[in-house]
PDB file of C-alpha atoms in Angstrom:
ATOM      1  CA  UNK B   1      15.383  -9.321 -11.257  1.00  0.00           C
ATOM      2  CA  UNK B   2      13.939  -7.780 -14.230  1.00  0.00           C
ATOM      3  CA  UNK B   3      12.722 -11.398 -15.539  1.00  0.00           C
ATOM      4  CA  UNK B   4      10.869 -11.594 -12.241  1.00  0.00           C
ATOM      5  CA  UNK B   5       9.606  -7.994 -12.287  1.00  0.00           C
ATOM      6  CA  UNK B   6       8.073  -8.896 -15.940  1.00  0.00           C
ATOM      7  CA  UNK B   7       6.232 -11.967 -14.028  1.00  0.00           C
ATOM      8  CA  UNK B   8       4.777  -9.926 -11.773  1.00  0.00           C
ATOM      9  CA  UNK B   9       3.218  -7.244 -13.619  1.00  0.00           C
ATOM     10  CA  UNK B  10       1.997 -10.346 -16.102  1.00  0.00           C
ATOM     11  CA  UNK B  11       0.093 -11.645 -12.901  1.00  0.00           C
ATOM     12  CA  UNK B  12      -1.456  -8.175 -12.351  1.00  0.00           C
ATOM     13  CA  UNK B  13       0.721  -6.094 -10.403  1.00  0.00           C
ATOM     14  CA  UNK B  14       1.222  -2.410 -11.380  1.00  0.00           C
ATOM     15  CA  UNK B  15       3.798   0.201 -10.167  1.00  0.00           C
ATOM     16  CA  UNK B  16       3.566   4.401  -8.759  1.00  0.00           C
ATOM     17  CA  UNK B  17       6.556   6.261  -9.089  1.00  0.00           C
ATOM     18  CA  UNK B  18       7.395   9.229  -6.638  1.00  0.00           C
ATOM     19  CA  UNK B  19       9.390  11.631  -8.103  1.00  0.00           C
ATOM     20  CA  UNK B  20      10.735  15.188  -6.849  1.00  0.00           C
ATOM     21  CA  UNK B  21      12.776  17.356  -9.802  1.00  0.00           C
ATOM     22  CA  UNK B  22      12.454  14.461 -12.602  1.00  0.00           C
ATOM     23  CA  UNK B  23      14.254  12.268  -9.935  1.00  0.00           C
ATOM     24  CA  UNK B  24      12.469   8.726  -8.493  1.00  0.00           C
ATOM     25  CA  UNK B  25      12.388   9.055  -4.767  1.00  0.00           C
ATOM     26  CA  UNK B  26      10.326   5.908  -4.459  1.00  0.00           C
ATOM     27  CA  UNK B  27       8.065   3.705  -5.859  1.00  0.00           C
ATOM     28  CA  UNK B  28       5.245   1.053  -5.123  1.00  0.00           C
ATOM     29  CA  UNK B  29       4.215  -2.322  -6.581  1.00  0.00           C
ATOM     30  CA  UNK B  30       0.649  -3.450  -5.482  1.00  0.00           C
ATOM     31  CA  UNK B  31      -1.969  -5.397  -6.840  1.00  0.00           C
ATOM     32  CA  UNK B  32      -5.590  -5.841  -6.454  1.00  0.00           C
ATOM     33  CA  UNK B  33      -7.211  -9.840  -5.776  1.00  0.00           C
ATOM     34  CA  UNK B  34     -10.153 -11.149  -3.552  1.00  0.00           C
ATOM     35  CA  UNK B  35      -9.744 -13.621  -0.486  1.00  0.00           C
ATOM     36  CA  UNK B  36     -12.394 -15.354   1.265  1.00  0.00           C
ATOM     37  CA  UNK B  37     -10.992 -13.287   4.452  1.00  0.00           C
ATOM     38  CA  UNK B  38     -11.031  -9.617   3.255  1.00  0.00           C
ATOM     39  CA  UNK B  39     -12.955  -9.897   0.443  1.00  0.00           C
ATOM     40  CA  UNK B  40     -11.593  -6.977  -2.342  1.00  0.00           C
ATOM     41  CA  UNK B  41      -7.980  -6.343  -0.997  1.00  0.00           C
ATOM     42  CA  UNK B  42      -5.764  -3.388  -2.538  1.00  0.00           C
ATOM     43  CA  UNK B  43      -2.444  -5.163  -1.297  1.00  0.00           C
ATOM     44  CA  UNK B  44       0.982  -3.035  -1.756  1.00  0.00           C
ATOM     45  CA  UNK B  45       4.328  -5.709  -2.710  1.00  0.00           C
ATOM     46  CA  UNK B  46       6.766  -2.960  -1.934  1.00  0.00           C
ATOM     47  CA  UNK B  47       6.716   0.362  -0.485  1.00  0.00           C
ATOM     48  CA  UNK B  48      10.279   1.864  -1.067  1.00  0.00           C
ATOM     49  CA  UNK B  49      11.342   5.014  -0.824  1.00  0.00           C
ATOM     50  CA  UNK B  50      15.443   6.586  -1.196  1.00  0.00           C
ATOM     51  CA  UNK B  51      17.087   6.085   1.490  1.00  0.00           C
ATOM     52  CA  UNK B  52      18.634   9.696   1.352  1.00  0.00           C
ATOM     53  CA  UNK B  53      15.624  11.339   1.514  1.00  0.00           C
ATOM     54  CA  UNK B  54      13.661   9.128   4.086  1.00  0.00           C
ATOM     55  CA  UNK B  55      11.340  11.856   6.514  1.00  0.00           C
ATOM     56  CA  UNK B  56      11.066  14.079   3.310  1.00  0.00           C
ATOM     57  CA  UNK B  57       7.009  13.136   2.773  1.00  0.00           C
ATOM     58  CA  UNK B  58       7.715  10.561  -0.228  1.00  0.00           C
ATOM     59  CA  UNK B  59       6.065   7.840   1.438  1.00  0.00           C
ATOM     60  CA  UNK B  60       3.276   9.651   3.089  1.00  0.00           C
ATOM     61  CA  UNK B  61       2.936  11.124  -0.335  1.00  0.00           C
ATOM     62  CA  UNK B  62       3.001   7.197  -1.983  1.00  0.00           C
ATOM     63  CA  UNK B  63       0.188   5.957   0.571  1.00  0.00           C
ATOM     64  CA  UNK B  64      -2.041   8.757   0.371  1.00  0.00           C
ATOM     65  CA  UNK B  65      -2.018   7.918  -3.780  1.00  0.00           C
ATOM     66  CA  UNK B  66      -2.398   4.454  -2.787  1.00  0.00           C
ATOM     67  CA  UNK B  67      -5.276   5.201  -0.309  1.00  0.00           C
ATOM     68  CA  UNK B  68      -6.860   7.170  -2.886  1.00  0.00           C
ATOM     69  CA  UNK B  69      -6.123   4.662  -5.725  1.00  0.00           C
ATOM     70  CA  UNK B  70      -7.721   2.013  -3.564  1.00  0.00           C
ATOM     71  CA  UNK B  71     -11.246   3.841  -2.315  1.00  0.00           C
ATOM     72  CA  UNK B  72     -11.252   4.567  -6.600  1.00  0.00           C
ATOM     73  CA  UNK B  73     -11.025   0.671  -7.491  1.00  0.00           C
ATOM     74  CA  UNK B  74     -13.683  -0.093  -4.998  1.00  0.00           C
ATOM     75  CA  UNK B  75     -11.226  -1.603  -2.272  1.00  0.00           C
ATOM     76  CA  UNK B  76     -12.238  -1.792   0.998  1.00  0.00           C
ATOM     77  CA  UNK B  77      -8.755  -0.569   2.315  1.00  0.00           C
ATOM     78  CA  UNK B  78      -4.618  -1.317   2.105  1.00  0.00           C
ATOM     79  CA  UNK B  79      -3.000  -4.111   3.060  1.00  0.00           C
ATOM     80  CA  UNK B  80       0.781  -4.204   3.096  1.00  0.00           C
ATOM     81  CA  UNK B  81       3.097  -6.586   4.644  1.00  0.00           C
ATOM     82  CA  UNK B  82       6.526  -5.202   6.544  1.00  0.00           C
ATOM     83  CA  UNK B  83       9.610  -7.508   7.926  1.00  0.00           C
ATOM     84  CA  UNK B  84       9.731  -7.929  11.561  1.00  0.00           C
ATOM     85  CA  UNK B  85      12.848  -6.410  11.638  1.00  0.00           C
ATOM     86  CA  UNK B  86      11.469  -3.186  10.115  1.00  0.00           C
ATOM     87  CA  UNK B  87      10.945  -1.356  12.911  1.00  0.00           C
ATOM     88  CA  UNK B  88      11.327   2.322  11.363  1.00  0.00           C
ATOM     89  CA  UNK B  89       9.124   1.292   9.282  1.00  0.00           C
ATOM     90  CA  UNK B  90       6.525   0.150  11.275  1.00  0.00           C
ATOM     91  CA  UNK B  91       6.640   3.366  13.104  1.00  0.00           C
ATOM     92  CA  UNK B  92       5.365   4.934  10.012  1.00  0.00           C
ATOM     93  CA  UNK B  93       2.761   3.001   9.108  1.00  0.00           C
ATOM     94  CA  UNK B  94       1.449   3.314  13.233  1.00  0.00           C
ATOM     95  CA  UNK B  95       1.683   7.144  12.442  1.00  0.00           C
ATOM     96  CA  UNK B  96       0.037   7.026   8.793  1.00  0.00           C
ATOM     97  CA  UNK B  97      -3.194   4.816  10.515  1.00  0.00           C
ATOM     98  CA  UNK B  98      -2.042   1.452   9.660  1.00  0.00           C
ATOM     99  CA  UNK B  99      -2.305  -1.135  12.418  1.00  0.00           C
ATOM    100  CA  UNK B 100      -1.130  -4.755  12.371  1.00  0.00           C
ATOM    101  CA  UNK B 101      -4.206  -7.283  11.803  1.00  0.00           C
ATOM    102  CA  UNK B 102      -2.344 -10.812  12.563  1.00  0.00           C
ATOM    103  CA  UNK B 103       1.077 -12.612  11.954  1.00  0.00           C
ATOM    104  CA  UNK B 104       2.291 -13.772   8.048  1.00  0.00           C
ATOM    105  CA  UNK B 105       3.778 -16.931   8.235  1.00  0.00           C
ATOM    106  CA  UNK B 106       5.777 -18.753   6.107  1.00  0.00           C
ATOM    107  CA  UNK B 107       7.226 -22.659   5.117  1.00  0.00           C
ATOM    108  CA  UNK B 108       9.993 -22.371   2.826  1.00  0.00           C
ATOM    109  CA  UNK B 109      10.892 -25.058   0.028  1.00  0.00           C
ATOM    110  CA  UNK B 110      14.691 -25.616  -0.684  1.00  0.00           C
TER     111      UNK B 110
END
C-alpha cells in the first residue's frame, strides 16, 4: 500500500487531512488533469472519512475545502467517482449538490 501511495502522489496526486482534537477523521486524495470531455477536472481518488464519526460534518467539511481548493486552481468543478454499492454514500453527495453525470466502466486484465 504505501509503495502504491508513493506512485500516486509521484503522478500528481495530493492529500487533505480532516482532523478534530489532533485526531484524523478523514482524508482525501485528488488530483488535477485535463480530458477532451471536461476540459480542467479537479477529480477526488478517495473521500474517506472514520467510520465512528460518520454524520459528524467531516466530509461536508472535506468537500467544501475541496470545492474551494478547486474554484482556487481554476477547475471548473469536482468530479469524484463512488461504488455502486455505496448507497450511503451517494445519499451524501445528492444532499452536498453532486449529481451523477454517466456510468464508469471498466475491463479488467488478469
Amino acid at each position: 500500500y504505501l509503495q502504491q501511495m508513493r506512485d500516486i502522489f509521484a503522478d500528481g496526486a495530493e492529500m487533505v487531512v480532516a482532523t478534530v482534537d489532533g485526531t484524523v477523521r478523514g482524508v482525501a486524495v485528488f488530483r488535477i488533469f485535463s480530458n477532451t470531455h471536461a476540459g480542467r477536472r479537479f477529480y477526488v481518488d478517495d473521500l474517506v472519512t472514520d467510520e465512528t464519526h460518520r454524520s459528524s460534518g467531516v466530509g461536508s467539511a472535506l468537500l467544501r475545502w475541496l470545492e474551494a481548493e478547486s474554484r482556487e486552481r481554476v477547475c471548473n468543478g469536482v468530479d469524484l467517482e463512488s461504488g455502486t454499492q455505496r448507497t450511503r454514500a451517494h445519499r451524501f453527495y445528492f444532499r452536498e449538490g453532486y449529481f451523477v453525470t454517466g456510468f464508469s466502466f471498466r475491463k479488467a486484465f488478469e
